[in-house]
Coordinates of C-alpha atoms and ligand atoms in Angstrom, one line a residue:
X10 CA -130.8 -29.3 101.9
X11 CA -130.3 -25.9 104.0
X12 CA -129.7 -26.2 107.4
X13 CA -129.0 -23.7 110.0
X14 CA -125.0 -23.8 111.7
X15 CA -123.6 -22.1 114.3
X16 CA -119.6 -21.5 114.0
X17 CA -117.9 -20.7 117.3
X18 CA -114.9 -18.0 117.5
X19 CA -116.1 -17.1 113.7
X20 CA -114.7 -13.3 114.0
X21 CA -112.2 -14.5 112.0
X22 CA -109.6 -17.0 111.2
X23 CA -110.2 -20.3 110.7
X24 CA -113.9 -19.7 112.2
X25 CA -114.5 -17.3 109.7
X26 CA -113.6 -19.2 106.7
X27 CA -115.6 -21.9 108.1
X28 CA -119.0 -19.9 108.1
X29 CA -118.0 -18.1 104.3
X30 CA -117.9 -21.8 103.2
X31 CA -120.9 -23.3 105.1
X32 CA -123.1 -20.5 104.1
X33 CA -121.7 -21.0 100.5
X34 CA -122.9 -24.3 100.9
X35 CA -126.4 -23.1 101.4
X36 CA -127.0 -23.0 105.0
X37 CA -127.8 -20.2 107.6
X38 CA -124.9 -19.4 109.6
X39 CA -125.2 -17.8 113.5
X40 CA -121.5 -16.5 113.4
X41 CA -120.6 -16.4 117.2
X42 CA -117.7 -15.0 118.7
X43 CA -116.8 -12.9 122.4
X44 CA -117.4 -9.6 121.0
X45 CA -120.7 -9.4 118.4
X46 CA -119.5 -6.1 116.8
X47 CA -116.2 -8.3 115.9
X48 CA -118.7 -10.7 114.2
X49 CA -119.5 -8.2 111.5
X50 CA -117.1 -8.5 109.0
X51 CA -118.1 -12.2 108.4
X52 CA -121.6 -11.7 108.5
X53 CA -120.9 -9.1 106.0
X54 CA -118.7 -11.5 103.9
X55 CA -121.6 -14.2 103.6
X56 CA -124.5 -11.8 102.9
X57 CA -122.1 -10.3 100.1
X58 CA -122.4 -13.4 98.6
X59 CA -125.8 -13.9 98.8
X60 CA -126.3 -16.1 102.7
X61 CA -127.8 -15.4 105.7
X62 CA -125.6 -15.0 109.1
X63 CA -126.5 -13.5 112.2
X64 CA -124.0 -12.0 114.5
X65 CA -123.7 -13.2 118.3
X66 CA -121.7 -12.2 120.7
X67 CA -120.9 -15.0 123.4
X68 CA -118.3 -16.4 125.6
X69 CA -118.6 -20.3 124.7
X70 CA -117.7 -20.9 128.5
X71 CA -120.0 -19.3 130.1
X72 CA -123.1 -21.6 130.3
X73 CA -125.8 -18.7 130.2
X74 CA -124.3 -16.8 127.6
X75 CA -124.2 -20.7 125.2
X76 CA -128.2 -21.1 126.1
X77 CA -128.7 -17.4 125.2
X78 CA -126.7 -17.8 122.0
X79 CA -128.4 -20.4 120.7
X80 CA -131.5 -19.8 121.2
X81 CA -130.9 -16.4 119.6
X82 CA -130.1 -18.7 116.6
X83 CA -132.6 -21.3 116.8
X84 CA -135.6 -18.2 117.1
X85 CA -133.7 -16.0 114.2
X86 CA -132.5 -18.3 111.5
X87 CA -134.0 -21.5 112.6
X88 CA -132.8 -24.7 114.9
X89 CA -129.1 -25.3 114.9
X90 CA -128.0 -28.8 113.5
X91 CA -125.1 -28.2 112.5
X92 CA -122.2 -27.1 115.0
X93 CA -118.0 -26.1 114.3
X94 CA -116.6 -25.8 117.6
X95 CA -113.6 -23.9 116.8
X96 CA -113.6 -20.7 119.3
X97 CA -109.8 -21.0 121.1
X98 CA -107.0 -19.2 122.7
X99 CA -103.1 -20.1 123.4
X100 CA -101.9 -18.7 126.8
X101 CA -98.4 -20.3 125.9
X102 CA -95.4 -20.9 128.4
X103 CA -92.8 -23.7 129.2
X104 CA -94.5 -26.0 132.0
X105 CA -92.3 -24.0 134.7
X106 CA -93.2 -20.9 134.0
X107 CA -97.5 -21.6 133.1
X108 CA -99.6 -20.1 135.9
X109 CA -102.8 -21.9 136.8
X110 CA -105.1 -18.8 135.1
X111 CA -103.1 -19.6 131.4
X112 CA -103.7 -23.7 132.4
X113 CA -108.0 -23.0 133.3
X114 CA -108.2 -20.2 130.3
X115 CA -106.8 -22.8 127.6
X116 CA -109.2 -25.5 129.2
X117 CA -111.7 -23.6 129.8
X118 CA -112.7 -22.1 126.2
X119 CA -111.7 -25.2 123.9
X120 CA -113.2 -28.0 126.2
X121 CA -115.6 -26.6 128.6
X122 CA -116.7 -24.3 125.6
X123 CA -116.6 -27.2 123.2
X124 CA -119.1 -29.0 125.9
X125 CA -121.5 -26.4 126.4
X126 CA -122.3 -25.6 122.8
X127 CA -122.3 -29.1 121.9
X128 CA -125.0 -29.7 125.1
X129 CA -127.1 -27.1 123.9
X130 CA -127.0 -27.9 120.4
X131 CA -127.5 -31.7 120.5
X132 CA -131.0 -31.1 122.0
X133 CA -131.6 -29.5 118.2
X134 CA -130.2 -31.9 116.7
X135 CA -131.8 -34.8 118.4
X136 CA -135.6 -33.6 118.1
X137 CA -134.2 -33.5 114.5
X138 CA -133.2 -36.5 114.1
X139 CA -130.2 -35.0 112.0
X140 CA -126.5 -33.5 112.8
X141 CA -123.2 -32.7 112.3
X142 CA -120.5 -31.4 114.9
X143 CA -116.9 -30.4 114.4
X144 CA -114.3 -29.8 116.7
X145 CA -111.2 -27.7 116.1
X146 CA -108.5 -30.3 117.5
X147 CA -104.6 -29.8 116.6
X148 CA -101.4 -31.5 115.4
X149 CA -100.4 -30.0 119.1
X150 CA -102.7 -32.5 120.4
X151 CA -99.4 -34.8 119.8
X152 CA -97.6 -33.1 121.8
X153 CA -95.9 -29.4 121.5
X154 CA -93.1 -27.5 123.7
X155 CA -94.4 -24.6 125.4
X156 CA -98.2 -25.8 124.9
X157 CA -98.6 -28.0 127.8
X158 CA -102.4 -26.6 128.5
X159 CA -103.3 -26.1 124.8
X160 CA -102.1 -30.1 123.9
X161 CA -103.7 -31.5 126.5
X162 CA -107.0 -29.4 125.9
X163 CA -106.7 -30.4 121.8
X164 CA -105.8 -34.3 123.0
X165 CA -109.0 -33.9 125.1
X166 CA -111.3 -32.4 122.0
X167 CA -110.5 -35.7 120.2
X168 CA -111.8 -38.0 123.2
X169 CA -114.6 -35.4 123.5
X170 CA -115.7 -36.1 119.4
X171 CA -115.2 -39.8 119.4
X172 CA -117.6 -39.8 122.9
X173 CA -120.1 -37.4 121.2
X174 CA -120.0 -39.9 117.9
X175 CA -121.0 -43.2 120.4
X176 CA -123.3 -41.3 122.3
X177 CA -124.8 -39.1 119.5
X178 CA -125.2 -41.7 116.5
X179 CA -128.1 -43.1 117.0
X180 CA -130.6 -40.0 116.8
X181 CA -128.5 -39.3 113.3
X182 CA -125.8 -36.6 114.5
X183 CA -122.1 -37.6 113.6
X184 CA -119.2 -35.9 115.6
X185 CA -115.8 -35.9 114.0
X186 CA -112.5 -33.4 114.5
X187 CA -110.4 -31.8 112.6
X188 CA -106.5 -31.3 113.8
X189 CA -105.0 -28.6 111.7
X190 CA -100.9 -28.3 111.5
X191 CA -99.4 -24.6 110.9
X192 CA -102.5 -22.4 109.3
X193 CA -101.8 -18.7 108.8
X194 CA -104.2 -16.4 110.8
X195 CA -104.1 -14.3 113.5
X196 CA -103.1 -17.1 116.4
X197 CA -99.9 -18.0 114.4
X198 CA -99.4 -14.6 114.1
X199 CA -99.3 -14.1 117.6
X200 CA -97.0 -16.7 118.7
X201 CA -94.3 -15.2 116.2
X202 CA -94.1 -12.3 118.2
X203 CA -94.2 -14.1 121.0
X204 CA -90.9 -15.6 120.5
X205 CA -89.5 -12.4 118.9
X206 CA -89.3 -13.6 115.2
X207 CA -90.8 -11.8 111.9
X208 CA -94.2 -13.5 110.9
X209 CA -93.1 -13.8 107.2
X210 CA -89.8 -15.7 108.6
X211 CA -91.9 -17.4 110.8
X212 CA -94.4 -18.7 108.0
X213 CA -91.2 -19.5 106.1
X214 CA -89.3 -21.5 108.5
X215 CA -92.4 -23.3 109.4
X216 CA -93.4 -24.6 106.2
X217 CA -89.9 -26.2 105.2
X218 CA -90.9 -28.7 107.3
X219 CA -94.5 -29.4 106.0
X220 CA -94.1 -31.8 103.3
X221 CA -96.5 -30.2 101.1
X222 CA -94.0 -27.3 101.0
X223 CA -97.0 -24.5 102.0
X224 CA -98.3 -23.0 104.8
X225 CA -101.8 -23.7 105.2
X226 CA -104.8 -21.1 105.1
X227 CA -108.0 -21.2 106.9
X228 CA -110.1 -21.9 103.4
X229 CA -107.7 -25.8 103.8
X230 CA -109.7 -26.5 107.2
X231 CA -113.3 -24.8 106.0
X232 CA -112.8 -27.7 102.7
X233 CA -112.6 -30.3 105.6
X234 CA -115.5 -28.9 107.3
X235 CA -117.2 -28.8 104.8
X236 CA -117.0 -32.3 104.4
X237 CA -117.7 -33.3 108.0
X238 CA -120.9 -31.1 107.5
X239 CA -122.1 -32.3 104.3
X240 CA -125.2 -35.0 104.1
X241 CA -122.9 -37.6 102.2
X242 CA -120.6 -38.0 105.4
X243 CA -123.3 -39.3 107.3
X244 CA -121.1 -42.6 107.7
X245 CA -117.8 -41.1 109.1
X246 CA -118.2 -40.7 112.8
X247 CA -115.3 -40.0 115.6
X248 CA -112.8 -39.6 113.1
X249 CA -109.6 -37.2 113.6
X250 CA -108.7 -35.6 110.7
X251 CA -104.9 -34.1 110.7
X252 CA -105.1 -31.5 108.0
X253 CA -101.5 -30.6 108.0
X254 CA -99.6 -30.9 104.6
X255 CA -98.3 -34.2 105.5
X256 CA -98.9 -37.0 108.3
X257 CA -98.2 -34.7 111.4
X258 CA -96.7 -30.9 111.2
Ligands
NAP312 P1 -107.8 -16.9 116.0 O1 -107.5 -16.2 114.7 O2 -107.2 -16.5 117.2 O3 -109.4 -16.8 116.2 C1 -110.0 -17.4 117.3 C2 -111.4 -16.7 117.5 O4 -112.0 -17.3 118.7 C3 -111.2 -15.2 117.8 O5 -112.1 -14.5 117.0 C4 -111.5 -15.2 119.3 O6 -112.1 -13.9 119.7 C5 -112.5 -16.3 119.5 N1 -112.7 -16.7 120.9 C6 -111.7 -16.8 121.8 N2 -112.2 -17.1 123.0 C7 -113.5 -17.2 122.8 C8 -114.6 -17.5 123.7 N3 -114.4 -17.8 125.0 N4 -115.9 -17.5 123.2 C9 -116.1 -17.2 121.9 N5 -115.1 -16.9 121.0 C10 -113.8 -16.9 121.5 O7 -107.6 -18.5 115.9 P2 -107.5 -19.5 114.6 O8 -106.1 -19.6 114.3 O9 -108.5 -19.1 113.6 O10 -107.9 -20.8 115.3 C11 -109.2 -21.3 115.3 C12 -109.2 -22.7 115.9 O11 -108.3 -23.6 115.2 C13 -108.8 -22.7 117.4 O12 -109.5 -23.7 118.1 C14 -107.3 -23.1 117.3 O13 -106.9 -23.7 118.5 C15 -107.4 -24.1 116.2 N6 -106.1 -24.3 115.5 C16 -105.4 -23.3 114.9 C17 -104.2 -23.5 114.3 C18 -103.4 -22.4 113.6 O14 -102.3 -22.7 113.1 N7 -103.9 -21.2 113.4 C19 -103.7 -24.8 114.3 C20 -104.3 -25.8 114.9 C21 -105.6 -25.6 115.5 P3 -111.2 -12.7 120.2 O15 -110.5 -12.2 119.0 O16 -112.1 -11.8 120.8 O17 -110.2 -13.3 121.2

């Protein structure tokens, strides 16, 4: 059945590959990200192959600009049951050095932004008796030097999904997260120069210690979204899914 989904932070990356594969799957995708002109490429990508998208430009943490969003969505391509919360930043630092604007930004866009969409979009999905929603947790969630305010944001999206799934289950909606390990887009990217290193060397060192021996790529997490999304995983519910190449990365 086509459904319509909204994909957070789906400019590119892992949000990108999400939408390609959701609209694949059939359904109409509002592709929202900060900047709507940044949105095109992807919306280009799944009317290419034949979908429907629709370009929105929002901040997820800014309550006005979520309501606007998705109604935007809801009046062009039809009500939103289906929701990937995957729109993030890393404002990385050792705990000494983090200011409090790098500590509110990281919580800010995954949780508050996760919370806002999700608030707006469960009022779809509940008058529909029918949803899925899908938040972009990590294998940093476990812990990871110099990530003090992304872990504890990516810990928090997990107690977020399993509270969604007990509140949520009962009008049909399911809420489940997925924790990627290292996934090669433009974040990764970012934290190689960071710490002064090539991104190839980066990629290299990093997946010697994945047990699948690979890097991962944004079209691993879309399969696993997918998934969550589909109509046959109506029975898994406040699960974490680590999609890492192994048990933790
Ligand atoms: P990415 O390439 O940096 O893409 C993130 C997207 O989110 C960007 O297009 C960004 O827009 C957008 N965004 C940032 N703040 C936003 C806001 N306030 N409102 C709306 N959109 C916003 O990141 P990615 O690697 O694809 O990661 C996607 C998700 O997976 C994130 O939640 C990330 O934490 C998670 N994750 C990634 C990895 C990895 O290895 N890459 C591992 C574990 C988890 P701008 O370009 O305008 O900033």
């Amino acid at each position: 059945m086509t459904r319509t989904a909204i994909v957070t932070g789906a400019a590119r990356g892992i949000g990108a590959a999400v939408a390609q594969r959701l609209a694949a799957d059939g359904h109409a995708v509002g592709v929202i990200d900060l900047d709507e002109a940044a949105c095109a490429d992807t919306v280009a990508a799944i009317a290419d192959a034949g979908g429907r998208a629709l370009a929105v430009g929002a901040d997820v943490a800014d309550s006005a600009a979520v309501a606007g969003a998705v109604s935007r969505v809801a009046d062009e391509l039809g009500a939103p049951t289906i929701l990937v919360n995957n729109a993030g930043i890393i404002r990385d630092n050792l705990l000494f050095k983090m200011t409090e604007d790098d500590w509110d930004a990281v919580l800010s866009v995954h949780l508050r932004g996760a919370f806002l969409m999700s608030r707006e979009v469960q009022k779809h999905q509940v008058e529909a008796g029918w949803g899925r929603i899908v938040n972009l947790s990590s294998t940093s969630a476990l812990g990871n030097r110099g990530q003090a305010n992304y872990a504890a944001a990516k810990a928090g999206m997990q107690g977020f999904t399993k509270t969604l799934a007990i509140e949520l289950g009962r009008y049909g909606v399911t809420a489940n997260a997925i924790a990627p390990g290292f996934i090669v887009t433009d974040m990764t990217r970012a934290t190689a120069a960071r710490i002064g290193v090539e991104f190839e060397q980066f990629v290299e060192f990093n997946a010697k210690e994945i047990p699948v021996g690979r890097p991962g790529h944004p079209g691993d997490i879309a399969a696993a979204a997918a998934f969550f999304c589909s109509a046959e995983a109506g029975f898994v519910s406040g699960q974490v899914l680590y999609v890492a190449g192994g048990p933790r990365a």
